[in-house]
Amino acid sequence: MKRNIVFAIICLIITLFFSAAFFSPIKNIQRYVPEGECVRKLIRDDISQMNDCEIGSSGEFIVTGPDPNIVFEDINLDVKSVVLNVKGFFEDKISGQVFLDLGQGFSEGLSSRAATVSKQSFLCFSIPGDNVRSVRLDINRYSGFSFDSIEIYSQSPKLEWLKIYPDFSR
C-alpha cells in the first residue's frame, strides 16, 4: 500500500512537470532581420522633419503629440528594408510604420508595419521601393527608447523566429 502511494505521488509530480512545460507562457513570434550590408546609415543629424516628437540630447525619443514621426529626405536609393536601431533596448513592446516616397509623396500603398517586444535593439521593416526619395518612420505604439540610427538595406530581410519569455517582475 505504501509503495502504491509513493508511486502515485511520483506519477503526479511527473504529470505536473510535463503539464507545466506543455502550457508554458513562452510565445514565438516572427520578425524581420536585416540581410546583407547596410547601404546607408541615417543618424539624428540627417532628420529633415519631426512631427509630434523630439529627440533629446542623449537620443531619447520623446512623444509630444498624437502622431509622432520623423522624415529623412534625399535618400535616392533602391530600398528593400529599413531598420530602426536604438541605443540599448526598447523598454516595452513597440510598433511602427515606414512610408516611402518615390516622388509622389507618402502613401499607405508604399508602407510597411512592424512590431517587436521589449529588450530588442532594432525594429526591421520589409518594404521594397526603387529610387526612394524620402523615408518616414511613424511610431504607433510607443515604448521608451533612445534613437541611434535608421539603416537602409538593398537586400530583402529574412524572417526569424523570436522566443518571448514571460516577465513575472511586473
GROMACS .gro file of C-alpha atoms in nm, residues 9-127:
model
  119
    9ILE     CA    1   0.291   1.077  -0.586
   10ILE     CA    2   0.584   1.033  -0.825
   11CYS     CA    3   0.342   0.995  -1.119
   12LEU     CA    4   0.156   1.308  -1.008
   13ILE     CA    5   0.480   1.510  -0.988
   14ILE     CA    6   0.589   1.392  -1.334
   15THR     CA    7   0.244   1.475  -1.477
   16LEU     CA    8   0.252   1.824  -1.322
   17PHE     CA    9   0.602   1.885  -1.458
   18PHE     CA   10   0.507   1.791  -1.815
   19SER     CA   11   0.178   1.981  -1.794
   20ALA     CA   12   0.362   2.295  -1.685
   21ALA     CA   13   0.608   2.255  -1.973
   22PHE     CA   14   0.326   2.199  -2.224
   23PHE     CA   15   0.127   2.504  -2.115
   24SER     CA   16   0.433   2.727  -2.080
   25PRO     CA   17   0.372   3.100  -2.134
   26ILE     CA   18   0.668   3.117  -2.375
   27LYS     CA   19   0.549   3.258  -2.708
   28ASN     CA   20   0.708   3.252  -3.052
   29ILE     CA   21   0.675   3.542  -3.296
   30GLN     CA   22   0.828   3.609  -3.633
   31ARG     CA   23   1.022   3.923  -3.702
   32TYR     CA   24   1.228   4.057  -3.989
   33VAL     CA   25   1.606   4.064  -3.955
   34PRO     CA   26   1.824   4.269  -4.192
   35GLU     CA   27   2.015   4.074  -4.455
   36GLY     CA   28   2.331   4.188  -4.636
   37GLU     CA   29   2.522   4.511  -4.598
   38CYS     CA   30   2.372   4.843  -4.496
   39VAL     CA   31   2.387   5.081  -4.794
   40ARG     CA   32   2.317   5.397  -4.593
   41LYS     CA   33   2.305   5.484  -4.226
   42LEU     CA   34   2.095   5.785  -4.126
   43ILE     CA   35   2.165   5.946  -3.792
   44ARG     CA   36   1.999   6.220  -3.588
   45ASP     CA   37   2.163   6.497  -3.794
   46ASP     CA   38   2.004   6.353  -4.112
   47ILE     CA   39   1.647   6.406  -3.988
   48SER     CA   40   1.466   6.654  -4.216
   49GLN     CA   41   1.137   6.686  -4.025
   50MET     CA   42   0.993   6.580  -3.692
   51ASN     CA   43   0.622   6.583  -3.610
   52ASP     CA   44   0.478   6.539  -3.258
   53CYS     CA   45   0.812   6.416  -3.123
   54GLU     CA   46   1.158   6.527  -3.019
   55ILE     CA   47   1.491   6.355  -2.982
   56GLY     CA   48   1.663   6.456  -2.660
   57SER     CA   49   2.031   6.534  -2.617
   58SER     CA   50   2.118   6.173  -2.530
   59GLY     CA   51   1.895   6.031  -2.806
   60GLU     CA   52   1.578   5.963  -2.607
   61PHE     CA   53   1.268   5.962  -2.827
   62ILE     CA   54   1.009   6.192  -2.670
   63VAL     CA   55   0.648   6.183  -2.790
   64THR     CA   56   0.485   6.528  -2.779
   65GLY     CA   57   0.163   6.464  -2.971
   66PRO     CA   58  -0.075   6.207  -3.123
   67ASP     CA   59   0.116   6.128  -3.447
   68PRO     CA   60   0.491   6.104  -3.381
   69ASN     CA   61   0.702   6.062  -3.695
   70ILE     CA   62   1.042   6.152  -3.836
   71VAL     CA   63   1.131   6.211  -4.201
   72PHE     CA   64   1.460   6.160  -4.382
   73GLU     CA   65   1.492   6.321  -4.727
   74ASP     CA   66   1.742   6.294  -5.015
   75ILE     CA   67   1.775   5.915  -4.990
   76ASN     CA   68   1.788   5.841  -5.368
   77LEU     CA   69   1.847   5.466  -5.329
   78ASP     CA   70   1.671   5.138  -5.406
   79VAL     CA   71   1.535   5.008  -5.076
   80LYS     CA   72   1.432   4.657  -4.967
   81SER     CA   73   1.434   4.705  -4.590
   82VAL     CA   74   1.456   4.983  -4.332
   83VAL     CA   75   1.585   4.922  -3.979
   84LEU     CA   76   1.535   5.141  -3.672
   85ASN     CA   77   1.831   5.089  -3.437
   86VAL     CA   78   1.820   5.205  -3.077
   87LYS     CA   79   2.084   5.265  -2.813
   88GLY     CA   80   2.041   4.979  -2.569
   89PHE     CA   81   1.697   4.820  -2.594
   90PHE     CA   82   1.328   4.900  -2.627
   91GLU     CA   83   1.173   4.923  -2.280
   92ASP     CA   84   0.843   4.764  -2.386
   93LYS     CA   85   0.655   4.639  -2.693
   94ILE     CA   86   0.673   4.879  -2.985
   95SER     CA   87   0.519   4.901  -3.330
   96GLY     CA   88   0.575   5.136  -3.616
   97GLN     CA   89   0.515   5.202  -3.981
   98VAL     CA   90   0.759   5.308  -4.252
   99PHE     CA   91   0.647   5.506  -4.557
  100LEU     CA   92   0.849   5.551  -4.878
  101ASP     CA   93   0.827   5.850  -5.111
  102LEU     CA   94   0.917   5.774  -5.473
  103GLY     CA   95   0.848   6.130  -5.583
  104GLN     CA   96   0.469   6.149  -5.540
  105GLY     CA   97   0.461   6.185  -5.161
  106PHE     CA   98   0.395   5.935  -4.884
  107SER     CA   99   0.102   5.691  -4.911
  108GLU     CA  100  -0.033   5.381  -4.738
  109GLY     CA  101   0.036   5.184  -5.057
  110LEU     CA  102   0.410   5.225  -5.006
  111SER     CA  103   0.425   5.148  -4.637
  112SER     CA  104   0.509   4.859  -4.409
  113ARG     CA  105   0.423   4.785  -4.047
  114ALA     CA  106   0.638   4.601  -3.794
  115ALA     CA  107   0.637   4.530  -3.423
  116THR     CA  108   0.876   4.391  -3.167
  117VAL     CA  109   0.893   4.323  -2.797
  118SER     CA  110   1.093   4.467  -2.511
  119LYS     CA  111   1.466   4.407  -2.475
  120GLN     CA  112   1.524   4.416  -2.853
  121SER     CA  113   1.771   4.658  -3.012
  122PHE     CA  114   1.611   4.707  -3.356
  123LEU     CA  115   1.284   4.713  -3.549
  124CYS     CA  116   1.309   4.593  -3.911
  125PHE     CA  117   1.062   4.675  -4.189
  126SER     CA  118   1.040   4.485  -4.518
  127ILE     CA  119   0.947   4.738  -4.785
   0.00000   0.00000   0.00000
